[in-house]
Coordinates of C-alpha atoms in Angstrom, one line a residue:
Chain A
X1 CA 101.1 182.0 74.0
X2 CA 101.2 179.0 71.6
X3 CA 103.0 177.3 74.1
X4 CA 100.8 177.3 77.0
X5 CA 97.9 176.3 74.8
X6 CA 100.5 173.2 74.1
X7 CA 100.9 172.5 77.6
X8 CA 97.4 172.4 78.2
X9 CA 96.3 170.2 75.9
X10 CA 99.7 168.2 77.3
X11 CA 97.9 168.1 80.3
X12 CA 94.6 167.1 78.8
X13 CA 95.3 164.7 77.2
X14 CA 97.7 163.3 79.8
X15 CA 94.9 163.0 82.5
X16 CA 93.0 161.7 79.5
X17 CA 94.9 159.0 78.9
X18 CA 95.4 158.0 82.5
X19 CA 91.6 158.0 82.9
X20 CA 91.0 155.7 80.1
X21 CA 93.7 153.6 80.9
X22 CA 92.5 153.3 84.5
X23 CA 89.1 152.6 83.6
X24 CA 90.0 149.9 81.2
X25 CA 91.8 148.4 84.1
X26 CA 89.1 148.8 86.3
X27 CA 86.5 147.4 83.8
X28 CA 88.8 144.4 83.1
X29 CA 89.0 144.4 87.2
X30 CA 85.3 143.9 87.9
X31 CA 84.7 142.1 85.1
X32 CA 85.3 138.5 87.1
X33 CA 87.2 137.1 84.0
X34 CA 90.3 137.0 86.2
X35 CA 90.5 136.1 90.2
X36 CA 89.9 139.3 92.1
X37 CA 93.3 139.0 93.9
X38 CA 94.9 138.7 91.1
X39 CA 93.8 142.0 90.0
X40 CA 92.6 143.8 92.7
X41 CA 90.9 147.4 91.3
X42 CA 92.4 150.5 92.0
X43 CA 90.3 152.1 94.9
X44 CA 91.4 148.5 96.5
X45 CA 95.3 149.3 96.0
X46 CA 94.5 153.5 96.9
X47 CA 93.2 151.8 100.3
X48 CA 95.8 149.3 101.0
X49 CA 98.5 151.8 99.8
X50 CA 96.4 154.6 102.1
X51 CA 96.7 152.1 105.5
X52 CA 100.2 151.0 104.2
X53 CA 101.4 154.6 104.6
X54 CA 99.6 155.4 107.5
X55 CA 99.9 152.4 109.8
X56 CA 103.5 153.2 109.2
X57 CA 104.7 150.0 107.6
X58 CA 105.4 151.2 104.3
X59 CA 107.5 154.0 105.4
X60 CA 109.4 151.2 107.6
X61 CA 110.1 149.1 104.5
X62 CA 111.3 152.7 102.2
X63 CA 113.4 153.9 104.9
X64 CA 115.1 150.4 105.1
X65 CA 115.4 150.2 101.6
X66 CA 116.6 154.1 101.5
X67 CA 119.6 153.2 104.2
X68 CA 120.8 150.1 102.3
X69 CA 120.7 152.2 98.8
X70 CA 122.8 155.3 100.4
X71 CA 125.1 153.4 102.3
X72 CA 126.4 150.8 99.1
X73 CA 125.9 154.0 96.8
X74 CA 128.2 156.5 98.9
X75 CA 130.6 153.3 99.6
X76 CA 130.5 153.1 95.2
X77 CA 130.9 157.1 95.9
X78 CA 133.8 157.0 97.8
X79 CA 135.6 154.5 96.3
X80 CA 134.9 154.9 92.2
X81 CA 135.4 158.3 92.5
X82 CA 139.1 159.0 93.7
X83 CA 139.8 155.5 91.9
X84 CA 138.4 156.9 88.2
X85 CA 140.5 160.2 88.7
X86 CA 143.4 158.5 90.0
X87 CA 142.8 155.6 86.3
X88 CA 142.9 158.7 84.8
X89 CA 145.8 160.6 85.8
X90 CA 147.9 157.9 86.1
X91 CA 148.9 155.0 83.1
X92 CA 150.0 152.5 85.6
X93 CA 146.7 152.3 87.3
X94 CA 144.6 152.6 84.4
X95 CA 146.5 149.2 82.8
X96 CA 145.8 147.5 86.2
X97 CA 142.2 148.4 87.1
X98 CA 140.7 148.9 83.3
X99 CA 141.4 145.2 82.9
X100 CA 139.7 144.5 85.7
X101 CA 136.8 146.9 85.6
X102 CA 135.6 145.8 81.7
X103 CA 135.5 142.3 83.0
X104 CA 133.5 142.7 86.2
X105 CA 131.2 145.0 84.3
X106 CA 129.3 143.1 82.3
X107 CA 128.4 140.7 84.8
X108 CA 125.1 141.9 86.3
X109 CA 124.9 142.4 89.8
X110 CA 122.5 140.1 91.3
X111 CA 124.5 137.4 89.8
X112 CA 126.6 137.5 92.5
X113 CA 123.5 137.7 95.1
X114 CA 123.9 133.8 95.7
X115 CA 127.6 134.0 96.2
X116 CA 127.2 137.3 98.3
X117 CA 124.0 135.1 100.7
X118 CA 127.1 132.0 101.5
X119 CA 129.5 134.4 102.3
X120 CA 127.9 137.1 104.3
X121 CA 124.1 135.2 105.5
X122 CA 120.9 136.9 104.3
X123 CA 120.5 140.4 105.6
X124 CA 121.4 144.0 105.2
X125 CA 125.4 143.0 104.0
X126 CA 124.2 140.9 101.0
X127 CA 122.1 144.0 100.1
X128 CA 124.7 146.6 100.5
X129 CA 127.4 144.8 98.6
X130 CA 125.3 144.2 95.7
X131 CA 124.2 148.2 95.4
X132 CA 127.9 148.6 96.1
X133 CA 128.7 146.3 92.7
X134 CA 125.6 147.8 90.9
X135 CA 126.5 151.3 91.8
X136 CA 130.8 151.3 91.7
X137 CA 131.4 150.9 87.3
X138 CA 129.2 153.3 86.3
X139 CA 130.6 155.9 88.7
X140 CA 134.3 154.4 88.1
X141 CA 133.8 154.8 84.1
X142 CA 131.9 157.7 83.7
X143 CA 134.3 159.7 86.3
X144 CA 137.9 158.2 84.2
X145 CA 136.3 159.4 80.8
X146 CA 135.3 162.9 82.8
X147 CA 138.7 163.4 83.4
X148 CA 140.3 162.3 80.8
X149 CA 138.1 164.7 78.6
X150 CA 139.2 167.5 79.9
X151 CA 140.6 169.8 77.9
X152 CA 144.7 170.0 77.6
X153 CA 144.6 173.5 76.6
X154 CA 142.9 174.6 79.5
X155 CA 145.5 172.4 81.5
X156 CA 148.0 174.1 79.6
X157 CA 146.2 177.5 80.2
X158 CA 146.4 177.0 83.8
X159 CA 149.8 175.7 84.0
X160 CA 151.2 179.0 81.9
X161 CA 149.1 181.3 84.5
X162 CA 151.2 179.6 87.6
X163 CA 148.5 177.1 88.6
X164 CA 150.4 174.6 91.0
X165 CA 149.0 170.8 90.9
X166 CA 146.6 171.4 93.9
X167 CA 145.2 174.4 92.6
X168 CA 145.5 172.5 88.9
X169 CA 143.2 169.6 90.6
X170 CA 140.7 171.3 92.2
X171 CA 140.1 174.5 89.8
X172 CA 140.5 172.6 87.0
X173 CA 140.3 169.1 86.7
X174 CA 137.7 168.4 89.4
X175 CA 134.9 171.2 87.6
X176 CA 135.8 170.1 84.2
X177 CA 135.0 166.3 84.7
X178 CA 131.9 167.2 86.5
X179 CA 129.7 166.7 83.6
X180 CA 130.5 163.3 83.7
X181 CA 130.7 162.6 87.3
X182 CA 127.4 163.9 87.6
X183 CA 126.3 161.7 84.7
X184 CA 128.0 158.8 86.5
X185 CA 126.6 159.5 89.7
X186 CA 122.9 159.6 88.0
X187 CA 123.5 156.1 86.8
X188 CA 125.0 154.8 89.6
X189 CA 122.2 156.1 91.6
X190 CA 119.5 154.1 89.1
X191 CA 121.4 150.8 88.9
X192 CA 121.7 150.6 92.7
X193 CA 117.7 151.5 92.5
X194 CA 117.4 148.5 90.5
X195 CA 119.6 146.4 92.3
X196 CA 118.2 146.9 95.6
X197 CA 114.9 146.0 94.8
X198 CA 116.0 142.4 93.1
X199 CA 118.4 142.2 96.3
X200 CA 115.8 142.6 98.5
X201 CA 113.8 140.0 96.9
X202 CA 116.4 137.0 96.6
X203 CA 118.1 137.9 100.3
X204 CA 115.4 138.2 101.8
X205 CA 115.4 140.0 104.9
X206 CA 112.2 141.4 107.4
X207 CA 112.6 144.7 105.8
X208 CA 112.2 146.2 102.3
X209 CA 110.2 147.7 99.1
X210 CA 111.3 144.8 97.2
X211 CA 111.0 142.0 100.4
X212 CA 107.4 143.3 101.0
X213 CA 106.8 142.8 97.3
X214 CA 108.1 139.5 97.1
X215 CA 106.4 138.7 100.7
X216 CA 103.0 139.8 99.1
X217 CA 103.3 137.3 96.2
X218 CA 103.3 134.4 98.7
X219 CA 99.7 135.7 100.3
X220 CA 98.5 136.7 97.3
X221 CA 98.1 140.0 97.7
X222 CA 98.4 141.8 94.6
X223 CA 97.1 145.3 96.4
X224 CA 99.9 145.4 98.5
X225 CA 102.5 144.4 95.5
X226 CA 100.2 147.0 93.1
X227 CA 101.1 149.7 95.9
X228 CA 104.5 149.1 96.7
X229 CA 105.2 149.1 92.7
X230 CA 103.8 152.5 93.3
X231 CA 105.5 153.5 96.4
X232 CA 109.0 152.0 94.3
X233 CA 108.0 154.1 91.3
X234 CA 108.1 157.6 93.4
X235 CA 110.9 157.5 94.8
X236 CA 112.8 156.6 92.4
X237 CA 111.7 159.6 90.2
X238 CA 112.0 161.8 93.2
X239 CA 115.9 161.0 92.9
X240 CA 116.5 160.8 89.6
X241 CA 114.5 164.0 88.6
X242 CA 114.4 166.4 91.2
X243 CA 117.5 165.2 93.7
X244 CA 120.3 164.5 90.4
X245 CA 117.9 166.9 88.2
X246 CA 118.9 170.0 90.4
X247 CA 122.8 168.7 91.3
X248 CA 123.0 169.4 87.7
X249 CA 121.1 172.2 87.4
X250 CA 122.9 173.9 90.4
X251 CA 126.0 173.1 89.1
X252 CA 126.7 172.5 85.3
X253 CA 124.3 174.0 83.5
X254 CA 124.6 177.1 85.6
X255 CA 128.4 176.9 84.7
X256 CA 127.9 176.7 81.1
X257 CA 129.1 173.3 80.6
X258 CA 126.0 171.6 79.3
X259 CA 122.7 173.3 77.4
X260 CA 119.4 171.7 79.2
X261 CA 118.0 169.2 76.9
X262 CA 114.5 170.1 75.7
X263 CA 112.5 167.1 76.4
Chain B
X1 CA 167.8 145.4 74.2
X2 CA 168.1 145.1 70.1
X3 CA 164.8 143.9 69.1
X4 CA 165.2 144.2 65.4
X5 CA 162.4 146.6 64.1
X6 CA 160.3 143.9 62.4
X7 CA 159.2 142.1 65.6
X8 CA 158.5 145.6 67.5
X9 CA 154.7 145.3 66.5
X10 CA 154.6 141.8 67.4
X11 CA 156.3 142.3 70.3
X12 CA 153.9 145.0 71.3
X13 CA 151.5 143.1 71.2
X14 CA 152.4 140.4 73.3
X15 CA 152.9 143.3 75.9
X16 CA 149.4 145.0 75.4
X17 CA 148.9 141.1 76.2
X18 CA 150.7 141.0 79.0
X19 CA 149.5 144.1 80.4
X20 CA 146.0 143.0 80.2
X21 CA 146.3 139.5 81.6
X22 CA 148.5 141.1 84.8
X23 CA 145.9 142.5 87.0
X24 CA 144.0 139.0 86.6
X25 CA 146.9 136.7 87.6
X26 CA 147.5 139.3 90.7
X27 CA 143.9 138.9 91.7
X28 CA 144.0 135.1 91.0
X29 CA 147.0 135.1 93.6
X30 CA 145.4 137.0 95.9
X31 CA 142.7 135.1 95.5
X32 CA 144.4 131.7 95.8
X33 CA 146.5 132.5 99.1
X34 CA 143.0 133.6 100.8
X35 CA 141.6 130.2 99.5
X36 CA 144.6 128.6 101.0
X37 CA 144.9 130.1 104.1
X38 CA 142.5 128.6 105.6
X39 CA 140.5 131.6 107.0
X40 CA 137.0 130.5 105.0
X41 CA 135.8 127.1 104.7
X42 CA 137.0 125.9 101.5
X43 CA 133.5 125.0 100.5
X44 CA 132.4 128.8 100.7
X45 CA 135.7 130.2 99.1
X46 CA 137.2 127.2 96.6
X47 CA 140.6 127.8 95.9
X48 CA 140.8 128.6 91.8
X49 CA 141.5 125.5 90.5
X50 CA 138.8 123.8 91.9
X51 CA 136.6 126.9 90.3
X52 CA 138.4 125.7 87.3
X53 CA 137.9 122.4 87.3
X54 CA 134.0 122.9 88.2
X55 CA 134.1 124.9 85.0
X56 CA 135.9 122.4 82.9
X57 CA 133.4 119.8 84.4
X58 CA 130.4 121.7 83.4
X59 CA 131.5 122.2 80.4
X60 CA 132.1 118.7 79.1
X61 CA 129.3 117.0 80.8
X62 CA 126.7 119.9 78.8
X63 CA 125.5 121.2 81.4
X64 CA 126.4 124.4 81.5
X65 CA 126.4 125.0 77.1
X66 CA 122.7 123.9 77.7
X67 CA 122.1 126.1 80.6
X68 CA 124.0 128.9 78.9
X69 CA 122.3 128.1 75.7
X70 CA 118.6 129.0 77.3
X71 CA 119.8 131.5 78.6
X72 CA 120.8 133.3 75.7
X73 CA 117.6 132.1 73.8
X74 CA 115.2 133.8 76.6
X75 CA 117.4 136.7 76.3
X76 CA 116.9 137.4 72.6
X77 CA 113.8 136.2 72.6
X78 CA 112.4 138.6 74.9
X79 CA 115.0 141.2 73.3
X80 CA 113.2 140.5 69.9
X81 CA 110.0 141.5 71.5
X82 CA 110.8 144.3 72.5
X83 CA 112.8 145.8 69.6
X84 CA 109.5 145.1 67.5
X85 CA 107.3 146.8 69.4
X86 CA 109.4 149.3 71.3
X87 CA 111.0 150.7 67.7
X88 CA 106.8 150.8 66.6
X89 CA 105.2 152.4 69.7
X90 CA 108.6 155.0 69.6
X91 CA 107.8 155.7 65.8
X92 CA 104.1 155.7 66.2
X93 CA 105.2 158.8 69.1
X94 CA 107.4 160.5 66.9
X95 CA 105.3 160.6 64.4
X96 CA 101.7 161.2 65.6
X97 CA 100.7 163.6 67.9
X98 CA 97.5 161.9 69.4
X99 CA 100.0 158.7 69.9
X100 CA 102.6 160.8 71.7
X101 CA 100.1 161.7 73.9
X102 CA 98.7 158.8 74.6
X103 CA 102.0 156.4 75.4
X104 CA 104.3 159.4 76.8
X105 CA 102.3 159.5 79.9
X106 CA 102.5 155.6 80.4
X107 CA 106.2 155.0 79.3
X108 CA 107.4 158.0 81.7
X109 CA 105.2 156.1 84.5
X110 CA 106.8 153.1 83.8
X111 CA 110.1 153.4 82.9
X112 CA 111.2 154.8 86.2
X113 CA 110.3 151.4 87.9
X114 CA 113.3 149.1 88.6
X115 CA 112.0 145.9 86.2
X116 CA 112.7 143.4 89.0
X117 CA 110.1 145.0 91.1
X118 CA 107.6 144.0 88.1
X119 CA 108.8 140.1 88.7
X120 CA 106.4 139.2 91.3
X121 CA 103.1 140.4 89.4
X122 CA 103.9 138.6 86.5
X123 CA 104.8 135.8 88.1
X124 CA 101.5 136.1 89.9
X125 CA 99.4 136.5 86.5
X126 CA 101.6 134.0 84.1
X127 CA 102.8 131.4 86.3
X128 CA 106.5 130.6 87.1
X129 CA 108.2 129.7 84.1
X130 CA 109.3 130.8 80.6
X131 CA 106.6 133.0 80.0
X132 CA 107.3 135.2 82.7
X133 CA 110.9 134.9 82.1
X134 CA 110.5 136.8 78.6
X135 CA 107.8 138.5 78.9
X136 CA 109.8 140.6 81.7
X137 CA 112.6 140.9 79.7
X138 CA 110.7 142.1 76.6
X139 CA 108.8 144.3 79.2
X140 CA 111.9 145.9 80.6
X141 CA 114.0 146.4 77.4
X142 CA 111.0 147.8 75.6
X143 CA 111.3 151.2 77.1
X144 CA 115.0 152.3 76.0
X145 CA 114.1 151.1 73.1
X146 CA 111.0 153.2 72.8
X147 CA 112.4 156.6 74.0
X148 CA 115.1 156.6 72.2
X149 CA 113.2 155.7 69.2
X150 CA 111.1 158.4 70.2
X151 CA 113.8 161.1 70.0
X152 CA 115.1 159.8 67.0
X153 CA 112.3 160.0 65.0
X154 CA 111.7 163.7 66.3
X155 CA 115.2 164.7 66.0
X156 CA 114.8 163.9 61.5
X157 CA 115.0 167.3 60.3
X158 CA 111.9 169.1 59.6
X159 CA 113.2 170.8 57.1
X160 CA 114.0 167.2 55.2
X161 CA 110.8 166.0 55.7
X162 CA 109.6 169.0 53.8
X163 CA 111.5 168.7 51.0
X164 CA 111.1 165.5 50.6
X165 CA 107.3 166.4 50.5
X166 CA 107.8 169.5 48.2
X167 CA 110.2 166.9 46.2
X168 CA 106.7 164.6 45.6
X169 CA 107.7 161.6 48.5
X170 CA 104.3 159.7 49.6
X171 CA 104.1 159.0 52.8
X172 CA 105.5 155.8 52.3
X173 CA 109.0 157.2 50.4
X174 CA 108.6 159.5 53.5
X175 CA 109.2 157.1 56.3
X176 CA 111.2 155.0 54.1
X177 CA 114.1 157.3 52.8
X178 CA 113.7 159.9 55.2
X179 CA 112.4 158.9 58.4
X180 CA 114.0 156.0 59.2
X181 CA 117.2 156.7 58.1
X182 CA 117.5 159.8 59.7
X183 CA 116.4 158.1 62.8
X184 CA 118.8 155.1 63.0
X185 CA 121.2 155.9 65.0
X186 CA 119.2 156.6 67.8
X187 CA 116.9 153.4 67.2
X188 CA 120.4 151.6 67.2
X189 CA 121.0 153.4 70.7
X190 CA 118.4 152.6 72.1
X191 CA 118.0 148.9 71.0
X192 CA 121.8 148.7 72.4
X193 CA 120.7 150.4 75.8
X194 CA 117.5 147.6 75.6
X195 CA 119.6 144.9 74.9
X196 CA 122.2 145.6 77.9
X197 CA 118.8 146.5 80.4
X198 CA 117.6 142.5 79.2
X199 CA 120.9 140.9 80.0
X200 CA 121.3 142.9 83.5
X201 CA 117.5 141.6 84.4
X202 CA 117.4 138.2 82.7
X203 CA 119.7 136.4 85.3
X204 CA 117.6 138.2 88.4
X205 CA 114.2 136.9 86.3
X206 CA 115.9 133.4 86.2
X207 CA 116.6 133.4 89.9
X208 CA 113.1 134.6 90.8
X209 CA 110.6 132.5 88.2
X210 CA 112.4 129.3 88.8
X211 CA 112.6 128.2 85.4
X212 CA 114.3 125.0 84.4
X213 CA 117.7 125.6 82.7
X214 CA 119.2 129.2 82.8
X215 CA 122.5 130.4 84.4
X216 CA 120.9 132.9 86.9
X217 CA 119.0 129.6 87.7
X218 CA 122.3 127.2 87.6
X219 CA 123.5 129.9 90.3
X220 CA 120.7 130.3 92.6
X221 CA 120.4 126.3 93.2
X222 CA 123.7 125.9 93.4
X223 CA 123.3 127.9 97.0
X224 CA 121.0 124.9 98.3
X225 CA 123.9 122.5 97.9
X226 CA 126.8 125.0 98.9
X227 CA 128.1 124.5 95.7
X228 CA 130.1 127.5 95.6
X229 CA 133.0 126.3 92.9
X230 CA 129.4 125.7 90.6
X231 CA 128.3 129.4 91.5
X232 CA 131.8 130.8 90.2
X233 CA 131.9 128.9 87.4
X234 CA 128.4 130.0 86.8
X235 CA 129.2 133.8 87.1
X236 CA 132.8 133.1 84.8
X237 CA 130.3 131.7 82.0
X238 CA 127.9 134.8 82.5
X239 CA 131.1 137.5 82.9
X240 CA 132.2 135.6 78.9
X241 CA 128.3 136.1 77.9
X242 CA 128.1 139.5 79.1
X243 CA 131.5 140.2 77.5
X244 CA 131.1 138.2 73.9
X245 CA 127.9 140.9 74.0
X246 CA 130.0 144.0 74.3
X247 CA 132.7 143.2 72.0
X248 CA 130.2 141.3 69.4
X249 CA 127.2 143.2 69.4
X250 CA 127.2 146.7 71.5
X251 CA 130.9 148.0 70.0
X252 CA 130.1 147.2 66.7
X253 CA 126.8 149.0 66.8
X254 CA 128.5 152.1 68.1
X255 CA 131.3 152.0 65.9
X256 CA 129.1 151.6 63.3
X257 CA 126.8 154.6 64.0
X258 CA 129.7 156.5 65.3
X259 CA 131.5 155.8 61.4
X260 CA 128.7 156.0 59.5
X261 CA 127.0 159.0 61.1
X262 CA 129.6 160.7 62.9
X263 CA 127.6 161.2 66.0
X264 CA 128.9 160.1 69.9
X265 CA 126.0 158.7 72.2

């Protein structure tokens, strides 16, 4: 009972907050201090947002977006997946590709958007290959230390009840690095959020939450910026909470591997 | 194959060596024969040693220590804005109820953004330049830095804070010997996780607000003149930033929370 009187008042004083915070914006807004496209007030950017959405454009410029994130995410997928279990099983490619991997990490991805524009022109294969970079060390890293964490007496277990390598692989390996390679996958999936949207801006192409964006800077037009933000903002939670929130939920938690973090 | 025992270590060592540099003298070979082969223009893929010698070049005249040099200075000054206020804003949550209230809603609103998509409105409302440059980095680093502050501070024991009380502490004793000790490790997380988020963003920021020296910046003009050896060399002095950072600054941390506290995150 005391907790639903503690999610109400949650709730409360959530709206509450968002309603003073709006209004202060708004006031600040109207006020005429500042140039009125520069901060346009919020039924403005709920209108241009409204005729965004519904004039179609917008969901142009997310579904472009959308394709260049999946398709340089499941290319990250495909290949920093079998690449961090095969690091991991074997020595001889870990000391080839570990090298390798800790010094191409820490350079951030759009660093190489300028080199990427010569070599492949502005459009959609700048874009993919920097998700791509974004996308491929987290899942490389996070699947390698999955697999290497798994446990050697369960191995062992297996091995001593018969379990031949395939079965080894799949029944054992495979579910007992999945914390991790859902972790990784969740990362990946938020770095190539972020590096789409700077992509987008530098190479820029017709298409795109973070082209529009930029596009809008150059007519001033801090609505449509204001609502793409917005439009940005959702989908990006949509993934990370409800599309990697109920992978793991489907599939960790309901095997026991990790508790749900109370938040 | 009598290595007498004394040089083993040594020896090892050279091989650890060895082992490491491999992969990058295959790659460089790889790289070279496509360089040499003729299937690019040479001004789009420059063989390594020109990359080399852009880099050597660079270096002497000052150009790139300078451009380097800002770089790093934007980073941590916009990092040191954001530790101060994300560590007080995450404390100020942990500790007061009306507080959490009041900032939870806006951090979770904002956090999920990607901090490039930021770059154009405060470009719009501070001008091209420095300003915007840090200020978006601070921005962006602020909010690991504030939820994981956040948790920390929640995560201190009640049960310490309690005793402390019943043991006489003022609130000032409190937060001092209980508090923020008990939260450190996760502040050090989280100003880790905020210091890695600035130096991701910094060299897009530096690309987009056009400021005057800055790596991200020494790359992006370097495309007008299809200088792409100045572009490598470029990325080869960010790569030995990005690195000097992990080894220097983000291993340290952890090894020193991991020692000190025996905790993994």
């Amino acid at each position: 009972m005391s907790e639903r009187t503690d999610r109400w008042r949650r709730i409360r004083r959530t709206t509450g907050t968002l309603l003073v915070v709006a209004a202060l914006y708004e006031i600040v807004a109207r006020s005429g201090y500042f140039p009125a496209v520069l901060l346009p007030t919020l039924p403005g950017v709920a209108r241009t947002l409204f005729g965004l959405v519904t004039d179609g454009t917008m969901l142009w410029h997310a579904g472009y977006t959308l394709a260049r994130v999946m398709i340089g995410f499941l290319l990250a997928v495909a290949l920093g997946l079998p690449l961090g279990i095969w690091m991991a099983r074997s020595r001889a490619v870990e000391n080839f590709a570990l090298p390798l991997a800790s010094a191409l990490m820490p350079i951030p991805s759009l660093a190489w958007v300028p080199v990427f524009i010569l070599w492949f022109g502005l459009g959609d294969a700048v874009t993919v290959a920097i998700v791509f970079y974004a996308a491929m060390f987290p899942m490389l890293l996070n699947t390698w230390t999955g697999v290497r964490a798994v446990n050697p007496l369960w191995l062992r277990a297996a091995q001593a009840m018969g379990a031949k390598e395939r079965a080894l692989f799949w029944k054992v390996i495979i579910p007992g690095a999945s914390p991790l390679i859902i972790t990784g996958l969740r990362q990946a999936f938020v770095r190539s959020w972020i590096a789409v949207v700077g992509a987008e801006m530098l190479a820029a192409s017709d298409w795109g939450l973070g082209w529009i964006i930029f596009d809008a800077k150059e007519f001033l037009n801090a609505d449509v910026m204001l609502a793409s933000l917005a439009v940005i903002g959702a989908i990006g939670y949509v993934f990370e909470r409800l599309v990697f929130g109920s992978l793991e939920r489907f599939t960790v938690l309901r095997w026991g591997m990790v508790r749900a973090v109370k938040a | 194959m009598a290595a007498h025992p004394a040089s083993a270590r040594g020896e090892s060592r050279w091989r650890g060596l060895a082992r490491t540099a491999f992969p990058f003298l295959v790659l460089a070979a790889i790289w070279e024969v496509l360089a040499h082969a003729g299937l690019f223009p040479p001004r789009l893929f420059p063989p390594v040693e020109t990359i080399a010698a852009a880099f050597i070049r660079l270096t002497v005249s000052g150009i790139l220590p300078h451009h380097a040099f800002d770089s790093v200075l934007r980073l941590l000054s916009g990092f040191a804005l954001a530790a101060v206020a994300g560590v007080t804003i995450g404390i100020a949550m942990g500790r007061s109820q009306f507080a959490e209230d009041v900032f939870l809603p806006l951090v979770s609103i904002g956090a999920p953004i990607p901090g490039l998509a930021y770059a154009p409105l405060f470009l719009l409302w501070f001008g091209l330049g420095n300003v915007t440059a840090v200020l978006l980095v601070a921005f962006v680093s602020a909010f690991p830095v504030i939820y994981n502050t956040w948790t920390g501070v929640k995560a201190v024991k009640e049960i310490w804070v309690r005793a402390a009380q019943a043991m006489g502490a003022d609130n000032r004793a409190l937060f001092r010997l209980v508090i923020l000790p008990g939260a450190l490790p996760y502040i050090l997380t989280g100003l880790r996780l905020g210091l890695a988020q600035a130096w991701r963003i910094l060299v897009g920021v530096e690309m987009l607000a056009a400021v005057q020296w800055g790596l991200g910046w020494l790359i992006f003009g370097a495309r007008e003149f299809l200088a792409t050896d100045v572009m490598l060399a470029g990325i080869v002095a960010i790569a030995l930033i990005g690195l000097a950072l992990e080894k220097l600054v983000f291993q340290r941390i952890e090894e020193f929370t991991l020692v000190r506290w025996g905790m993994l995150t």
